[in-house]
Amino acid sequence: MSLNIGVIGTGAIGQDHIRRCTKVLQGARVVAVNDINADHAANVVINQRLDAKVYENGHDLINAPEVDAVLVTSWGPSHEEFVLSAIQAGKPVFCEKPLAVTAEGCKRIVEAEARHGKRLVQVGFMRPYDRGYRALKAVIGSGQIGEPLMLHCAHRNPEVGDSYTTDMAITDTLIHEIDVLRWLLDDDYVSVQVVFPRKTSNALSHLKDPQIVLFETAKGTRIDVEIFVNCRYGYDIQCEVVGETGIARLPEPSSVQLRSAAKLSTEILTDWKQRFIDAYDVELQGFINDVLAGQLTGPSAWDGYAAAVTADACVAAQLSGEIVPVTLPARPGFYGNTAG
Ligand code: NAD
Ligand code: NAI
Ligand code: ISE
């Protein structure tokens, strides 16, 4: 059986997920697309030679009889209404991060899903599917470096567009670390502080870049994450775990070692689409398989909510400069009984 997918938002990641569903993954085809910019939607049908209907409105796409499941890849502030609409229609929905731009918005989604009585939402947190992070988690779990004491992380993009604002360093960029580090450590955040180093001359006047986010977890682990979205040199994700008896680092993406012109070098990626390309494939294939099997198991609306609660505290910490508590409500039984 093939799953008929409707895609709302045919920008960078929408096009990439459509390519993935059409050319890489098994068991699904894209039958409907929508974008607030009608040309984007029409172009993706032509460029990717889709047999798909273009809808003028995302809600009409969700309610279309030929659509079995929905991918929400429009920009963040529109996610909540489309996810709520999919839940209302009783259709499974894969929503790119952030699930909603506020914790309140995520809570409305969690409540609607609970009222429906069965999981319908998967959030596009792909890093727990990445082979490197999974290997790092296995090393921590094996006890080889003892208990994790400190993490030193970095999330660097070469550049960002004019519409990228200081709070988006949290809600759009750090949100990946917020999600994956909680999963990596099997721990929760209890407080956060944000400090601003000297500003790069490559950032626009409205944007504070770089930023350093300092977390403390319930187990007492300290985490520092550098967010630097105009670093120019590449797309670079770093994670180093300092344990009681050793240090474990996230593996670099594999690349040919080059000896040339009196230098030994390896390439650094520049495009986020390439850095986690396998993880995106695995997460979306997982969604398709789970929908066909009738039970979602990937990152849940609760994971989206937990990330948003943390992000809200980080944004408050950006504004105040103070140490801000992170308080997560207890996880409802509906989302399983594991911690967090
Ligand atoms: P983009 O600007 O390239 O594309 C967004 C598209 O959505 C645009 O074509 C826009 O016209 C359309 N759109 C906006 N509002 C809409 C609405 N109300 N209805 C229908 N279409 C609408 O952005 P992008 O880089 O593709 O990012 C889209 C989403 O994916 C964001 O939430 C972003 O955070 C997320 N994202 C996730 C990852 C990841 O690593 N998981 C990577 C990139 C982007
Ligand atoms: P697990 O059931 O052992 O749980 C891992 C822990 O992390 C749980 O406490 C859970 O609450 C938490 N968690 C899961 N997703 C999270 C998220 N997005 N944010 C924060 N915390 C999260 O799960 P396992 O096997 O370690 O899998 C982790 C992720 O990887 C899941 O999303 C799972 O669906 C996915 N996965 C994918 C596979 C694949 O090849 N498609 C294989 C195995 C797991
Ligand atoms: C983008 O939306 C992503 O999700 C990328 O993974 C991240 O690196 C980038 O900073 C975001 O803008």
XYZ file of C-alpha atoms and ligand atoms in Angstrom:
440
model
C 0.000 0.000 0.000
C 1.187 3.518 -0.769
C 0.614 6.506 1.488
C -0.771 9.599 -0.256
C 0.972 12.656 1.149
C 0.001 16.337 0.970
C 2.775 18.898 1.532
C 2.119 22.393 2.911
C 5.083 24.735 2.290
C 7.264 24.023 -0.718
C 10.347 26.046 0.237
C 13.829 24.667 0.877
C 12.984 21.757 3.151
C 9.545 21.174 1.593
C 11.204 20.609 -1.795
C 13.854 18.420 -0.213
C 11.281 16.256 1.600
C 9.242 15.974 -1.629
C 12.384 14.791 -3.475
C 12.971 12.341 -0.653
C 9.378 10.951 -0.730
C 9.473 10.700 -4.526
C 13.004 9.442 -5.236
C 14.501 7.937 -2.092
C 11.880 6.520 0.254
C 9.482 3.595 -0.090
C 5.721 3.462 0.377
C 4.616 7.051 -0.253
C 3.859 9.492 -3.029
C 3.117 13.205 -3.014
C -0.407 13.811 -4.341
C -1.063 17.395 -3.200
C 0.954 20.548 -2.538
C 0.220 24.011 -1.211
C 2.273 27.120 -0.578
C 1.266 30.637 0.422
C 3.369 31.633 -2.583
C 1.423 29.915 -5.405
C 4.467 29.942 -7.729
C 6.498 27.868 -5.255
C 3.839 25.155 -5.285
C 3.343 25.225 -9.062
C 7.114 25.124 -9.678
C 7.743 22.101 -7.491
C 5.119 20.140 -9.446
C 6.863 21.036 -12.708
C 10.473 20.712 -11.506
C 9.979 17.384 -9.755
C 7.470 16.084 -12.337
C 4.844 15.330 -9.697
C 1.403 13.964 -10.388
C 0.027 16.246 -7.665
C -2.803 18.734 -7.307
C -1.947 22.297 -6.256
C -4.243 23.591 -3.507
C -4.751 27.302 -2.873
C -5.291 26.735 0.817
C -3.504 24.440 3.300
C -6.726 23.514 5.112
C -8.368 22.402 1.849
C -5.329 20.208 1.189
C -5.602 18.657 4.654
C -9.292 17.877 4.129
C -8.883 16.591 0.562
C -10.121 12.991 0.276
C -7.014 11.826 -1.644
C -4.656 13.010 1.160
C -3.884 10.320 3.785
C -1.141 12.166 5.681
C 0.287 15.698 5.794
C 3.814 17.176 5.827
C 3.946 20.699 7.271
C 7.070 22.417 5.939
C 5.816 25.990 5.811
C 7.455 28.605 8.034
C 7.294 28.209 11.790
C 4.491 30.652 12.717
C 2.031 28.776 10.460
C 2.697 25.291 11.862
C 0.212 25.370 14.736
C -2.894 26.044 12.665
C -2.043 23.309 10.124
C -1.218 20.698 12.768
C -4.455 21.488 14.646
C -6.365 21.249 11.373
C -4.792 17.828 10.592
C -5.703 16.558 14.078
C -9.250 17.853 13.548
C -9.358 15.885 10.270
C -7.952 12.801 12.071
C -4.941 12.653 9.697
C -1.327 11.884 10.675
C 0.950 14.898 10.337
C 4.730 15.256 10.164
C 5.548 18.829 11.203
C 8.965 20.410 10.759
C 10.459 22.074 13.821
C 9.346 24.137 15.628
C 6.018 22.420 16.328
C 4.696 25.889 17.200
C 6.541 29.105 17.920
C 5.373 29.282 21.545
C 5.014 26.715 24.307
C 1.330 27.713 24.596
C 0.840 26.819 20.917
C 2.508 23.424 21.415
C 0.323 22.822 24.470
C -2.814 23.411 22.398
C -1.550 20.744 19.975
C -0.758 18.291 22.797
C -4.254 18.826 24.229
C -5.967 18.391 20.843
C -4.032 15.176 20.208
C -4.937 13.816 23.655
C -8.622 14.617 22.977
C -8.332 12.700 19.688
C -7.081 9.769 21.800
C -4.257 8.530 19.568
C -0.906 9.950 18.413
C -1.175 11.764 15.080
C 1.840 14.121 15.254
C 5.565 13.602 14.581
C 7.951 16.550 14.901
C 10.892 16.923 12.499
C 13.642 16.548 15.077
C 15.994 14.436 12.981
C 19.178 14.446 15.025
C 18.181 11.458 17.218
C 18.132 9.510 13.927
C 21.675 10.597 12.981
C 24.239 7.799 13.059
C 26.854 10.030 14.730
C 24.602 11.104 17.601
C 23.422 7.514 18.044
C 27.054 6.324 18.277
C 27.801 9.083 20.793
C 24.772 8.077 22.882
C 25.907 4.431 22.790
C 29.381 5.406 24.076
C 27.867 7.431 26.930
C 25.518 4.553 27.749
C 28.406 2.048 27.767
C 30.002 3.867 30.702
C 33.382 4.150 28.912
C 33.789 7.833 29.879
C 31.951 7.621 33.199
C 29.095 10.022 33.913
C 28.861 13.100 31.633
C 29.972 16.213 33.531
C 30.172 18.902 30.842
C 29.184 19.320 27.181
C 30.797 21.790 24.778
C 28.657 22.239 21.666
C 28.511 24.527 18.634
C 25.887 25.162 15.953
C 27.414 27.243 13.161
C 25.833 28.318 9.884
C 27.783 30.169 7.182
C 25.140 32.909 6.908
C 21.444 33.673 7.458
C 18.855 35.800 5.633
C 17.780 39.333 6.575
C 14.604 38.103 8.290
C 16.580 36.038 10.841
C 16.302 37.718 14.247
C 18.127 37.324 17.582
C 15.382 35.134 19.118
C 15.490 32.814 16.080
C 18.969 31.743 17.177
C 16.969 29.945 19.881
C 13.641 29.038 18.254
C 14.988 28.103 14.820
C 18.593 27.025 15.401
C 19.317 26.036 19.040
C 15.990 24.132 19.050
C 17.874 21.171 17.489
C 20.367 21.071 20.405
C 17.552 21.613 22.915
C 15.906 18.472 21.571
C 18.874 16.217 20.897
C 20.915 16.924 24.047
C 17.971 16.064 26.277
C 17.674 12.769 24.410
C 21.466 12.211 24.386
C 21.844 12.646 28.153
C 18.446 11.245 29.159
C 18.149 14.309 31.368
C 16.131 17.539 31.602
C 17.172 21.179 31.739
C 16.638 23.071 34.983
C 18.060 26.494 34.125
C 19.561 28.549 31.326
C 21.588 31.712 30.839
C 22.520 33.433 27.574
C 25.617 35.595 27.141
C 26.658 37.607 24.133
C 30.335 37.707 23.115
C 31.783 40.447 20.912
C 29.529 40.733 17.846
C 30.770 39.639 14.427
C 30.984 42.407 11.823
C 29.305 39.969 9.373
C 25.901 40.088 11.157
C 23.244 42.667 10.240
C 22.675 45.443 12.804
C 19.446 43.888 14.217
C 21.063 40.483 14.956
C 23.162 39.547 17.984
C 25.592 36.934 16.700
C 27.294 34.866 18.088
C 25.562 33.819 21.316
C 26.505 31.379 24.090
C 23.759 29.425 25.838
C 24.593 27.841 29.214
C 22.336 25.078 30.541
C 22.300 23.211 33.820
C 20.524 19.828 33.840
C 18.650 18.015 36.602
C 21.661 15.702 37.110
C 23.977 18.738 37.391
C 25.642 18.466 33.978
C 26.712 21.838 32.512
C 26.254 22.459 28.796
C 27.572 25.355 26.742
C 26.290 25.808 23.186
C 27.789 28.393 20.863
C 25.337 29.575 18.207
C 27.136 31.400 15.412
C 25.014 31.831 12.297
C 27.358 34.037 10.272
C 30.555 32.056 10.734
C 31.188 32.147 6.963
C 33.470 29.096 6.805
C 30.851 26.299 6.765
C 27.933 24.470 8.375
C 29.532 22.999 11.449
C 27.877 21.011 14.257
C 30.062 20.114 17.237
C 29.325 18.175 20.415
C 31.966 17.134 22.927
C 31.008 15.230 26.073
C 33.466 15.459 28.963
C 32.964 12.521 31.299
C 34.564 11.455 34.580
C 37.231 9.329 32.872
C 37.258 10.361 29.221
C 35.949 12.528 26.417
C 33.627 11.560 23.541
C 33.082 13.715 20.448
C 30.377 13.654 17.792
C 32.025 12.157 14.674
C 32.710 14.522 11.774
C 30.898 13.740 8.498
C 33.180 11.489 6.476
C 35.285 13.228 3.869
C 38.375 12.425 1.820
C 41.671 13.354 3.467
C 43.627 15.394 1.002
C 47.409 15.797 0.926
C 48.153 18.569 -1.521
C 50.235 21.752 -1.814
C 52.015 21.052 1.471
C 48.715 20.745 3.374
C 46.704 17.912 4.921
C 42.986 18.808 4.710
C 39.395 17.543 4.868
C 36.320 19.317 3.523
C 33.766 21.080 5.762
C 30.148 21.017 4.544
C 28.377 24.311 3.897
C 24.734 23.221 3.441
C 22.559 21.981 6.326
C 20.672 19.729 3.871
C 23.808 17.612 3.405
C 24.926 17.439 7.048
C 22.005 15.285 8.234
C 20.864 13.908 4.881
C 20.721 10.282 6.052
C 18.907 11.251 9.262
C 16.174 13.053 7.284
C 15.727 9.925 5.156
C 15.435 7.676 8.208
C 13.055 9.978 10.129
C 10.656 10.371 7.200
C 10.779 6.679 6.233
C 9.997 5.980 9.897
C 6.964 8.290 9.721
C 5.678 6.609 6.533
C 6.174 3.106 7.958
C 4.547 4.051 11.261
C 1.501 5.619 9.578
C 1.060 2.508 7.421
C 1.421 0.340 10.551
C -1.085 2.517 12.449
C 1.145 3.713 15.334
C 3.531 6.695 15.416
C 6.764 6.195 17.416
C 9.058 9.117 16.397
C 9.556 12.471 18.175
C 6.151 13.421 19.546
C 4.106 16.566 20.109
C 5.286 16.279 23.732
C 8.923 16.456 22.543
C 7.944 19.551 20.525
C 6.291 21.035 23.616
C 9.265 20.239 25.880
C 11.602 21.926 23.378
C 9.329 24.976 23.170
C 9.124 25.372 26.979
C 12.934 25.324 27.056
C 13.149 27.733 24.121
C 10.805 30.189 25.870
C 13.140 30.169 28.908
C 16.158 30.733 26.621
C 14.482 33.736 24.963
C 13.644 35.160 28.414
C 17.309 34.635 29.342
C 18.433 36.476 26.189
C 16.334 39.473 27.254
C 17.189 39.533 30.970
C 20.787 38.313 31.025
C 19.779 36.408 34.180
C 19.775 32.682 34.971
C 16.218 31.606 34.116
C 14.602 28.406 35.470
C 13.283 25.829 32.985
C 10.162 24.146 34.348
C 8.643 21.257 32.452
C 5.263 19.882 33.486
C 5.110 16.104 34.090
C 4.889 14.036 30.921
C 1.325 12.692 30.468
C 0.925 8.895 30.346
C -0.478 9.330 26.814
C 3.119 9.998 25.644
C 4.690 7.033 27.464
C 6.219 6.831 30.868
C 9.881 7.519 30.073
C 11.502 10.558 31.708
C 11.114 13.984 30.139
P 11.506 28.586 3.189
O 11.281 30.022 3.481
O 12.485 28.183 2.131
O 10.128 27.889 2.802
C 8.920 28.105 3.499
C 7.790 28.026 2.481
O 6.557 28.044 3.191
C 7.809 29.184 1.522
O 7.687 28.701 0.200
C 6.584 29.992 1.951
O 5.992 30.669 0.869
C 5.685 28.905 2.511
N 4.679 29.370 3.469
C 4.816 30.268 4.481
N 3.639 30.453 5.108
C 2.766 29.611 4.527
C 1.385 29.338 4.750
N 0.682 29.972 5.704
N 0.787 28.414 3.960
C 1.480 27.773 2.987
N 2.790 28.011 2.726
C 3.417 28.910 3.489
O 11.882 27.908 4.591
P 12.542 26.491 4.881
O 14.007 26.656 5.073
O 12.050 25.479 3.894
O 11.908 26.172 6.326
C 10.541 25.733 6.466
C 10.372 25.069 7.843
O 11.242 23.958 7.936
C 10.712 25.965 9.035
O 9.838 25.662 10.096
C 12.122 25.577 9.395
O 12.392 25.796 10.771
C 12.096 24.100 9.074
N 13.432 23.594 8.724
C 13.886 22.489 9.363
C 15.151 22.003 9.092
C 15.675 20.812 9.804
O 16.900 20.653 9.845
N 14.819 19.965 10.366
C 15.947 22.639 8.132
C 15.425 23.757 7.473
C 14.165 24.215 7.778
P 13.914 4.943 23.256
O 12.513 4.494 23.321
O 14.967 4.094 23.799
O 13.902 6.378 24.015
C 14.895 7.306 24.079
C 14.564 8.396 25.127
O 14.660 9.652 24.477
C 13.172 8.343 25.738
O 13.289 8.721 27.078
C 12.359 9.353 24.969
O 11.372 9.980 25.762
C 13.411 10.344 24.585
N 13.164 10.935 23.307
C 12.815 10.320 22.164
N 12.708 11.224 21.176
C 13.006 12.415 21.743
C 13.063 13.727 21.255
N 12.800 13.998 19.988
N 13.388 14.718 22.109
C 13.669 14.459 23.380
N 13.623 13.244 23.894
C 13.298 12.236 23.081
O 14.226 5.363 21.746
P 15.458 5.088 20.801
O 15.380 3.760 20.231
O 16.716 5.504 21.435
O 15.084 6.120 19.615
C 15.325 7.522 19.663
C 14.787 8.157 18.392
O 15.318 7.548 17.223
C 13.296 8.025 18.316
O 12.795 9.190 17.722
C 13.119 6.794 17.425
O 11.884 6.824 16.768
C 14.290 6.935 16.476
N 14.751 5.683 15.966
C 14.790 5.472 14.651
C 15.245 4.313 14.131
C 15.247 4.119 12.711
O 16.172 3.504 12.196
N 14.248 4.654 12.054
C 15.758 3.270 14.956
C 15.650 3.562 16.343
C 15.181 4.723 16.808
C 17.285 25.822 9.900
O 15.905 26.075 9.953
C 17.589 24.451 10.379
O 16.783 23.755 10.917
C 19.019 24.105 10.326
O 19.231 22.766 10.721
C 19.734 25.043 11.258
O 21.122 24.787 11.237
C 19.500 26.492 10.852
O 20.155 27.347 11.763
C 18.007 26.799 10.824
O 17.795 28.095 10.381
